[in-house]
Coordinates of C-alpha atoms in Angstrom, one line a residue:
X1 CA 48.5 50.6 180.9
X2 CA 52.0 51.5 182.2
X3 CA 53.0 55.1 183.1
X4 CA 55.1 55.5 179.9
X5 CA 52.1 54.4 177.7
X6 CA 49.8 56.7 179.7
X7 CA 51.9 59.8 179.1
X8 CA 52.5 58.8 175.5
X9 CA 48.7 58.7 175.0
X10 CA 48.3 62.1 176.7
X11 CA 51.0 63.7 174.4
X12 CA 49.4 62.1 171.3
X13 CA 45.9 63.3 172.2
X14 CA 47.3 66.8 173.0
X15 CA 49.0 67.0 169.6
X16 CA 45.9 65.8 167.8
X17 CA 43.8 68.4 169.6
X18 CA 46.2 71.1 168.5
X19 CA 46.3 69.9 164.9
X20 CA 42.5 69.6 164.7
X21 CA 42.0 73.0 166.3
X22 CA 44.4 74.6 163.8
X23 CA 42.6 72.9 160.9
X24 CA 39.2 74.0 162.3
X25 CA 40.4 77.6 162.8
X26 CA 41.7 77.7 159.2
X27 CA 39.0 75.9 157.3
X28 CA 35.9 76.9 159.3
X29 CA 35.6 80.0 157.0
X30 CA 34.9 77.6 154.2
X31 CA 32.0 76.1 156.2
X32 CA 30.5 79.6 156.9
X33 CA 30.7 80.7 153.3
X34 CA 27.4 78.9 152.8
X35 CA 25.9 81.3 155.3
X36 CA 26.5 84.6 153.4
X37 CA 29.9 85.2 154.8
X38 CA 31.8 87.4 152.3
X39 CA 33.9 85.7 149.7
X40 CA 37.7 85.5 150.2
X41 CA 40.8 83.3 150.5
X42 CA 42.5 82.0 153.6
X43 CA 46.1 81.2 152.6
X44 CA 48.3 78.8 154.6
X45 CA 47.1 77.0 157.8
X46 CA 47.7 79.0 161.0
X47 CA 49.7 81.8 159.3
X48 CA 46.9 82.4 156.7
X49 CA 47.6 85.6 154.7
X50 CA 49.1 87.7 157.5
X51 CA 52.5 88.0 155.9
X52 CA 51.0 89.3 152.6
X53 CA 48.7 91.7 154.5
X54 CA 51.6 93.2 156.5
X55 CA 53.9 93.5 153.5
X56 CA 55.5 97.0 153.5
X57 CA 54.1 99.5 151.1
X58 CA 53.7 103.3 150.7
X59 CA 51.2 104.6 153.2
X60 CA 49.6 106.8 150.6
X61 CA 48.5 103.6 148.8
X62 CA 46.5 100.6 150.0
X63 CA 49.2 98.1 149.0
X64 CA 49.2 95.1 146.7
X65 CA 47.4 92.8 149.1
X66 CA 44.3 95.0 149.4
X67 CA 44.3 95.9 145.7
X68 CA 44.4 92.3 144.7
X69 CA 41.7 91.1 147.2
X70 CA 39.4 94.0 146.5
X71 CA 39.6 93.4 142.7
X72 CA 38.9 89.7 143.2
X73 CA 36.3 89.8 146.0
X74 CA 35.0 93.3 146.4
X75 CA 35.5 95.9 149.2
X76 CA 34.4 93.4 151.9
X77 CA 36.1 90.0 151.9
X78 CA 37.2 87.2 154.2
X79 CA 40.8 86.2 155.0
X80 CA 42.8 84.5 157.7
X81 CA 44.8 87.1 159.6
X82 CA 46.6 87.3 163.0
X83 CA 45.7 83.6 163.6
X84 CA 42.0 84.2 163.2
X85 CA 39.3 84.0 160.5
X86 CA 38.7 87.6 159.5
X87 CA 36.3 89.9 157.7
X88 CA 38.3 92.8 156.1
X89 CA 36.3 95.9 155.3
X90 CA 37.4 98.5 152.8
X91 CA 33.8 99.8 152.7
X92 CA 32.9 103.3 154.1
X93 CA 29.5 102.3 155.4
X94 CA 30.5 99.0 157.0
X95 CA 33.5 100.7 158.7
X96 CA 31.2 103.3 160.2
X97 CA 28.8 100.6 161.3
X98 CA 31.7 98.7 163.1
X99 CA 33.0 101.8 164.8
X100 CA 29.6 102.9 166.0
X101 CA 28.7 99.5 167.5
X102 CA 31.7 99.2 169.8
X103 CA 30.6 97.3 172.9
X104 CA 27.3 96.2 171.3
X105 CA 28.2 94.0 168.4
X106 CA 32.0 94.4 168.3
X107 CA 34.9 94.8 170.8
X108 CA 38.5 95.8 170.6
X109 CA 40.7 92.8 169.8
X110 CA 44.3 93.5 169.4
X111 CA 46.8 90.6 169.2
X112 CA 48.1 89.3 172.5
X113 CA 51.6 90.5 171.6
X114 CA 50.3 94.1 171.7
X115 CA 48.8 93.4 175.2
X116 CA 52.2 92.1 176.3
X117 CA 53.9 95.4 175.4
X118 CA 51.3 97.9 176.2
X119 CA 50.0 96.3 179.4
X120 CA 46.6 95.2 180.4
X121 CA 45.4 98.7 181.4
X122 CA 46.4 100.5 178.2
X123 CA 43.5 102.5 176.7
X124 CA 44.2 100.9 173.3
X125 CA 43.4 97.4 174.5
X126 CA 40.9 97.8 177.4
X127 CA 37.2 97.6 176.9
X128 CA 33.9 98.2 178.8
X129 CA 33.9 100.2 182.0
X130 CA 37.7 100.3 182.3
X131 CA 38.0 102.0 178.8
X132 CA 35.2 104.4 179.7
X133 CA 36.9 105.5 182.9
X134 CA 40.3 106.0 181.2
X135 CA 38.8 107.8 178.2
X136 CA 36.7 110.2 180.4
X137 CA 39.9 111.1 182.3
X138 CA 41.7 111.7 179.0
X139 CA 38.9 113.9 177.7
X140 CA 38.9 115.9 180.9
X141 CA 42.7 116.5 180.8
X142 CA 42.6 117.5 177.1
X143 CA 39.8 120.0 177.8
X144 CA 41.8 121.5 180.7
X145 CA 45.1 121.5 178.9
X146 CA 44.5 122.6 175.3
X147 CA 44.1 126.3 175.8
X148 CA 46.3 126.8 178.9
X149 CA 48.9 129.6 178.2
X150 CA 51.6 127.5 179.9
X151 CA 51.0 124.6 177.6
X152 CA 50.9 126.8 174.4
X153 CA 54.0 128.6 175.5
X154 CA 55.9 125.3 176.1
X155 CA 55.0 124.2 172.6
X156 CA 56.4 127.3 171.0
X157 CA 59.5 127.6 173.2
X158 CA 60.4 124.0 172.2
X159 CA 59.7 124.6 168.5
X160 CA 61.7 127.8 168.4
X161 CA 64.6 126.1 170.2
X162 CA 64.7 123.2 167.7
X163 CA 64.5 125.6 164.7
X164 CA 67.2 127.8 166.1
X165 CA 69.5 124.7 166.3
X166 CA 69.1 124.4 162.5
X167 CA 70.5 127.9 161.9
X168 CA 73.8 126.7 160.5
X169 CA 72.7 123.4 159.1
X170 CA 72.2 122.5 155.4
X171 CA 70.1 119.5 156.1
X172 CA 68.4 117.7 159.1
X173 CA 66.8 114.2 159.7
X174 CA 63.4 115.6 160.3
X175 CA 61.8 112.4 161.7
X176 CA 64.3 112.6 164.6
X177 CA 63.8 116.3 165.0
X178 CA 60.0 115.9 165.1
X179 CA 60.3 113.1 167.7
X180 CA 62.6 115.4 169.8
X181 CA 60.0 118.2 169.6
X182 CA 57.0 116.1 170.5
X183 CA 58.7 114.2 173.3
X184 CA 60.0 117.4 175.0
X185 CA 56.5 118.9 174.8
X186 CA 54.5 115.9 176.0
X187 CA 57.0 114.8 178.8
X188 CA 56.8 118.3 180.2
X189 CA 53.0 118.3 180.1
X190 CA 52.5 114.8 181.4
X191 CA 55.3 114.4 184.0
X192 CA 56.7 117.9 184.4
X193 CA 60.1 117.0 183.2
X194 CA 62.5 119.2 181.2
X195 CA 64.6 118.0 178.2
X196 CA 67.7 118.3 180.4
X197 CA 66.4 116.0 183.1
X198 CA 68.2 112.7 183.3
X199 CA 64.8 110.9 183.5
X200 CA 63.8 112.4 180.2
X201 CA 66.8 110.9 178.5
X202 CA 66.1 107.5 180.1
X203 CA 62.5 107.5 179.0
X204 CA 63.4 108.5 175.5
X205 CA 65.9 105.6 175.1
X206 CA 63.4 103.1 176.4
X207 CA 60.6 104.5 174.2
X208 CA 62.8 104.0 171.1
X209 CA 63.2 100.3 172.1
X210 CA 59.5 100.1 173.0
X211 CA 58.5 101.3 169.5
X212 CA 60.8 98.9 167.6
X213 CA 59.3 96.0 169.5
X214 CA 55.7 97.1 169.0
X215 CA 55.8 96.1 165.3
X216 CA 58.1 93.1 165.6
X217 CA 57.3 89.4 165.7
X218 CA 56.0 88.4 169.2
X219 CA 58.9 86.2 170.1
X220 CA 59.7 86.5 173.8
X221 CA 63.3 85.3 173.4
X222 CA 66.1 87.2 175.0
X223 CA 67.6 89.6 172.6
X224 CA 64.6 89.9 170.2
X225 CA 63.0 93.4 169.6
X226 CA 59.8 92.1 171.2
X227 CA 61.5 90.9 174.4
X228 CA 63.5 94.1 174.6
X229 CA 60.3 96.1 174.2
X230 CA 58.5 94.3 177.0
X231 CA 61.5 95.0 179.3
X232 CA 61.6 98.7 178.2
X233 CA 58.0 99.0 179.0
X234 CA 58.7 97.7 182.5
X235 CA 61.5 100.2 182.9
X236 CA 59.4 103.1 181.8
X237 CA 56.7 101.9 184.2
X238 CA 59.2 101.8 187.1
X239 CA 60.4 105.3 186.2
X240 CA 56.9 106.7 186.2
X241 CA 56.1 104.9 189.5
X242 CA 59.3 106.5 191.0
X243 CA 58.2 109.9 189.9
X244 CA 54.7 109.3 191.4
X245 CA 56.3 108.3 194.7
X246 CA 58.5 111.4 194.7
X247 CA 55.6 113.6 193.9
X248 CA 53.5 112.2 196.7
X249 CA 56.3 112.4 199.2
X250 CA 56.9 116.1 198.4
X251 CA 55.4 118.5 200.9
X252 CA 54.1 121.6 199.0
X253 CA 54.3 124.9 200.7
X254 CA 52.4 127.5 198.7
X255 CA 54.7 130.2 200.0
X256 CA 57.8 128.6 198.6
X257 CA 56.8 126.1 195.9
X258 CA 54.1 126.3 193.3
X259 CA 52.1 123.2 192.8
X260 CA 52.7 121.6 189.4
X261 CA 49.8 121.7 186.8
X262 CA 50.8 118.7 184.7
X263 CA 48.8 115.6 183.9
X264 CA 50.3 113.6 186.7
X265 CA 49.4 116.2 189.3
X266 CA 45.7 115.9 188.2
X267 CA 45.9 112.2 187.9
X268 CA 47.0 111.8 191.5
X269 CA 43.7 113.3 192.6
X270 CA 41.5 110.9 190.5
X271 CA 40.0 108.3 192.8
X272 CA 38.3 106.3 190.0
X273 CA 41.7 105.0 188.6
X274 CA 43.9 102.4 190.3
X275 CA 47.7 103.0 190.6
X276 CA 48.4 100.7 187.7
X277 CA 45.8 102.4 185.6
X278 CA 47.4 105.7 186.3
X279 CA 50.8 104.4 185.2
X280 CA 49.2 103.0 182.0
X281 CA 47.5 106.3 181.4
X282 CA 50.8 108.1 181.6
X283 CA 52.4 105.6 179.1
X284 CA 49.5 106.0 176.7
X285 CA 49.8 109.8 176.9
X286 CA 53.5 109.6 176.1
X287 CA 52.9 107.1 173.3
X288 CA 50.2 109.2 171.6
X289 CA 51.9 112.6 172.3
X290 CA 55.4 111.4 171.2
X291 CA 55.3 109.0 168.3
X292 CA 51.9 109.6 166.7
X293 CA 52.1 113.4 166.8
X294 CA 55.7 113.4 165.6
X295 CA 54.7 111.2 162.7
X296 CA 51.8 113.5 161.8
X297 CA 54.2 116.5 161.8
X298 CA 56.6 114.6 159.6
X299 CA 53.8 113.7 157.2
X300 CA 52.6 117.3 156.9
X301 CA 56.2 118.5 156.2
X302 CA 56.7 115.7 153.6
X303 CA 53.6 116.6 151.6
X304 CA 54.2 120.4 151.8
X305 CA 57.6 119.8 150.2
X306 CA 55.8 118.4 147.2
X307 CA 53.2 121.1 147.0
X308 CA 54.7 124.6 146.7
X309 CA 51.3 126.2 146.2
X310 CA 49.9 124.8 149.5
X311 CA 53.1 125.8 151.2
X312 CA 52.8 129.4 150.0
X313 CA 49.1 129.6 151.0
X314 CA 50.1 128.3 154.4
X315 CA 52.8 130.9 154.8
X316 CA 50.3 133.7 153.9
X317 CA 48.0 132.5 156.6
X318 CA 50.7 132.5 159.3
X319 CA 52.3 135.8 158.1
X320 CA 48.8 137.3 158.6
X321 CA 48.5 135.9 162.1
X322 CA 52.1 137.0 163.0
X323 CA 51.3 140.6 161.7
X324 CA 48.7 140.9 164.5
X325 CA 51.3 140.0 167.2
X326 CA 54.0 142.0 168.9
X327 CA 57.6 141.0 168.1
X328 CA 58.4 137.7 169.9
X329 CA 54.9 137.4 171.3
X330 CA 53.7 133.9 171.6
X331 CA 50.6 132.5 169.9
X332 CA 47.4 132.0 172.0
X333 CA 44.3 129.9 171.6
X334 CA 42.5 132.5 169.6
X335 CA 45.4 132.5 167.1
X336 CA 45.0 128.7 166.8
X337 CA 41.3 129.1 166.0
X338 CA 42.3 131.4 163.1
X339 CA 44.4 128.7 161.4
X340 CA 41.7 127.6 158.9
X341 CA 44.1 126.6 156.1
X342 CA 46.5 124.9 158.5
X343 CA 43.7 122.6 159.6
X344 CA 43.0 121.7 156.0
X345 CA 46.7 120.9 155.5
X346 CA 46.6 118.6 158.6
X347 CA 43.3 117.0 157.5
X348 CA 44.8 116.3 154.0
X349 CA 48.0 114.9 155.4
X350 CA 46.0 112.5 157.7
X351 CA 43.8 111.4 154.8
X352 CA 46.6 110.8 152.3
X353 CA 49.3 109.7 154.7
X354 CA 47.2 107.2 156.8
X355 CA 49.1 107.1 160.0
X356 CA 46.6 104.5 161.3
X357 CA 45.8 102.1 158.4
X358 CA 43.3 99.9 160.3
X359 CA 42.1 98.8 163.8
X360 CA 41.4 95.4 165.3
X361 CA 37.9 94.5 166.3
X362 CA 36.1 91.2 167.0
X363 CA 32.4 90.3 166.6
X364 CA 30.9 89.4 170.0
X365 CA 27.8 87.8 168.4
X366 CA 26.7 86.8 164.9
X367 CA 26.3 90.1 163.0
X368 CA 24.2 90.5 159.9
X369 CA 24.9 93.6 157.9
X370 CA 23.1 94.0 154.6
X371 CA 23.9 90.7 152.7
X372 CA 26.8 89.7 154.9
X373 CA 27.1 87.5 157.9
X374 CA 30.0 88.2 160.3
X375 CA 30.2 85.1 162.6
X376 CA 30.7 85.5 166.4
X377 CA 34.3 85.4 167.4
X378 CA 35.7 86.4 164.0
X379 CA 38.2 89.2 163.8
X380 CA 37.0 92.3 161.9
X381 CA 39.4 94.8 160.3
X382 CA 38.0 98.2 159.2
X383 CA 40.6 99.6 156.8
X384 CA 40.7 103.4 157.1
X385 CA 43.3 103.9 154.3
X386 CA 41.1 102.1 151.7
X387 CA 38.3 104.6 152.4
X388 CA 40.6 107.6 152.5
X389 CA 42.2 106.7 149.1
X390 CA 38.9 105.6 147.4
X391 CA 38.6 107.6 144.1
X392 CA 34.8 107.2 144.2
X393 CA 34.7 109.1 147.5
X394 CA 37.5 111.7 146.9
X395 CA 38.3 113.4 143.6
X396 CA 41.9 113.0 142.6
X397 CA 42.3 110.8 145.7
X398 CA 46.1 110.4 145.4
X399 CA 46.8 114.1 145.1
X400 CA 47.6 116.3 148.1
X401 CA 45.0 119.0 147.9
X402 CA 44.2 120.8 151.2
X403 CA 41.5 122.9 149.4
X404 CA 39.3 119.8 149.0
X405 CA 38.4 120.5 152.7
X406 CA 36.4 123.6 151.6
X407 CA 33.5 121.3 150.9
X408 CA 34.3 118.1 152.8
X409 CA 33.2 117.5 156.3
X410 CA 36.1 116.3 158.5
X411 CA 33.7 114.2 160.7
X412 CA 32.1 112.4 157.8
X413 CA 32.1 108.6 157.5
X414 CA 34.8 108.8 154.8
X415 CA 37.3 110.4 157.1
X416 CA 38.5 108.5 160.2
X417 CA 42.2 109.2 160.9
X418 CA 41.6 109.0 164.6
X419 CA 39.2 106.1 164.6
X420 CA 35.5 106.7 165.4
X421 CA 32.7 106.0 167.8
X422 CA 33.5 105.6 171.5
X423 CA 37.1 104.8 170.8
X424 CA 37.9 107.9 168.8
X425 CA 41.3 109.3 169.9
X426 CA 40.8 111.7 172.8
X427 CA 44.1 113.5 172.3
X428 CA 43.7 114.4 168.6
X429 CA 43.2 118.1 169.3
X430 CA 46.5 118.3 171.3
X431 CA 48.3 116.7 168.3
X432 CA 46.8 119.1 165.9
X433 CA 47.7 122.1 168.1
X434 CA 51.3 121.1 168.4
X435 CA 51.6 120.6 164.6
X436 CA 49.9 123.9 163.9
X437 CA 52.2 125.9 166.2
X438 CA 55.4 124.2 164.9
X439 CA 54.3 125.0 161.3
X440 CA 53.8 128.6 162.3
X441 CA 57.4 129.1 163.1
X442 CA 58.8 126.7 160.5
X443 CA 57.2 128.4 157.4
X444 CA 58.4 131.8 158.5
X445 CA 62.0 130.7 158.8
X446 CA 62.7 127.9 156.3
X447 CA 62.0 126.4 152.9
X448 CA 62.9 122.7 152.3
X449 CA 63.2 119.9 149.9
X450 CA 63.1 116.1 150.3
X451 CA 64.8 113.3 148.3
X452 CA 62.8 112.1 145.4
X453 CA 62.7 108.5 146.6
X454 CA 61.6 109.3 150.2
X455 CA 58.1 108.1 151.1
X456 CA 56.2 107.1 154.2
X457 CA 56.0 103.3 154.5
X458 CA 53.4 101.3 156.3
X459 CA 54.8 98.2 158.0
X460 CA 52.1 98.3 159.4
X461 CA 53.1 101.2 161.6
X462 CA 54.1 104.1 159.4
X463 CA 57.7 105.4 159.3
X464 CA 60.1 107.2 156.9
X465 CA 62.8 104.7 156.2
X466 CA 65.4 107.4 155.5
X467 CA 64.3 109.6 158.5
X468 CA 62.9 112.2 156.1
X469 CA 66.0 114.3 155.4
X470 CA 65.1 118.0 154.7
X471 CA 67.5 120.1 152.6
X472 CA 67.1 123.5 154.1
X473 CA 67.0 127.1 152.8
X474 CA 66.7 129.9 155.3
X475 CA 64.0 132.6 154.6
X476 CA 66.0 135.3 156.4

């Protein structure tokens, strides 16, 4: 056999292997259906049903894909999503079972494109001991931070400044204002930077690029949103490393300079994390504290605009809290603990708005659950939104009703806005705190309306397509 014929044979064998592998990945679910795997459909080879699954829809609905498949196959069904045979669960009990068996029967399994943007040490994609170490540090920092007067004052100073800038405006793009608020708060708490710092502006620009690429097709081609996002992530990482270097190089003299008390200062003393893990931790903190918290705030404001009675009840609560304070006195941790109805509003916005629609898991061994078999290696998607909007679990499920939380337990199996089990979001309390304090000042100064056709859209990350324009009316 000549050299040309040899390489021709290699290429043919390689192509056949790829084709046969693709066929097996696509049609293997049909083989397993004889083994009690849930019923379902698998769509096109390779792509499967991913395009239909990700089709944009209102985040306070489950979308046409899930409606169609649940009506045909039930709350648990098979599909072919993200290049893998998949079990999709819209069932409360199975979702809980999946989340509670993290590391035992299931493991985190986000698409490789997400790894490419977030990095290998992001808390979202790590597993095992690495995830435990990062999570323990996060829980410790949240515990230290949440009731610190400096942190609480920073939240309110930032909120008051933003609301003051609205004084002569008739309308604002609230999604942008919310992002400005949460970024300024979190970047001060994590890195000790002020809004005026040039590094803050640089990080904000890169984060916008980063977020656009996070939900884009994973095509690493120059000029694509994904490629831009990967580069933006590297730039943010470089900026953070430079700040760390500066911080370490600084000589602190207690008589002339007070040591900072931000996340970074504490992180530098943590010996259990490597340098790259510390950088990833900072990026995760910025991501959660910036985009996710701003989206929660926007969601609350959106639903309150449609519920005058809830808005009035919220104002009564905050007027009562304000009446106990001196003029211009900032709120404290005890005031936050008094915000019972505020927490119900936040709970309901999370339930109905579904900031996180689903999470990615993979079976690490054959799993038998009731009458189902989930084969080892298959992707598993617990759909939180389907449980949150299930009319058999929540009366008037599509109605914004904070008072339903008088009788419902926010840690029940039917309510998982921050995930569950050992991967439950460690920073959720900080997000709630920021939203509650912003609302305190907002409801005492403004009333607002939104456009009739505005709605939060899942794609799959939730956003307001029109930036949630608020038409303002001053209360003063």
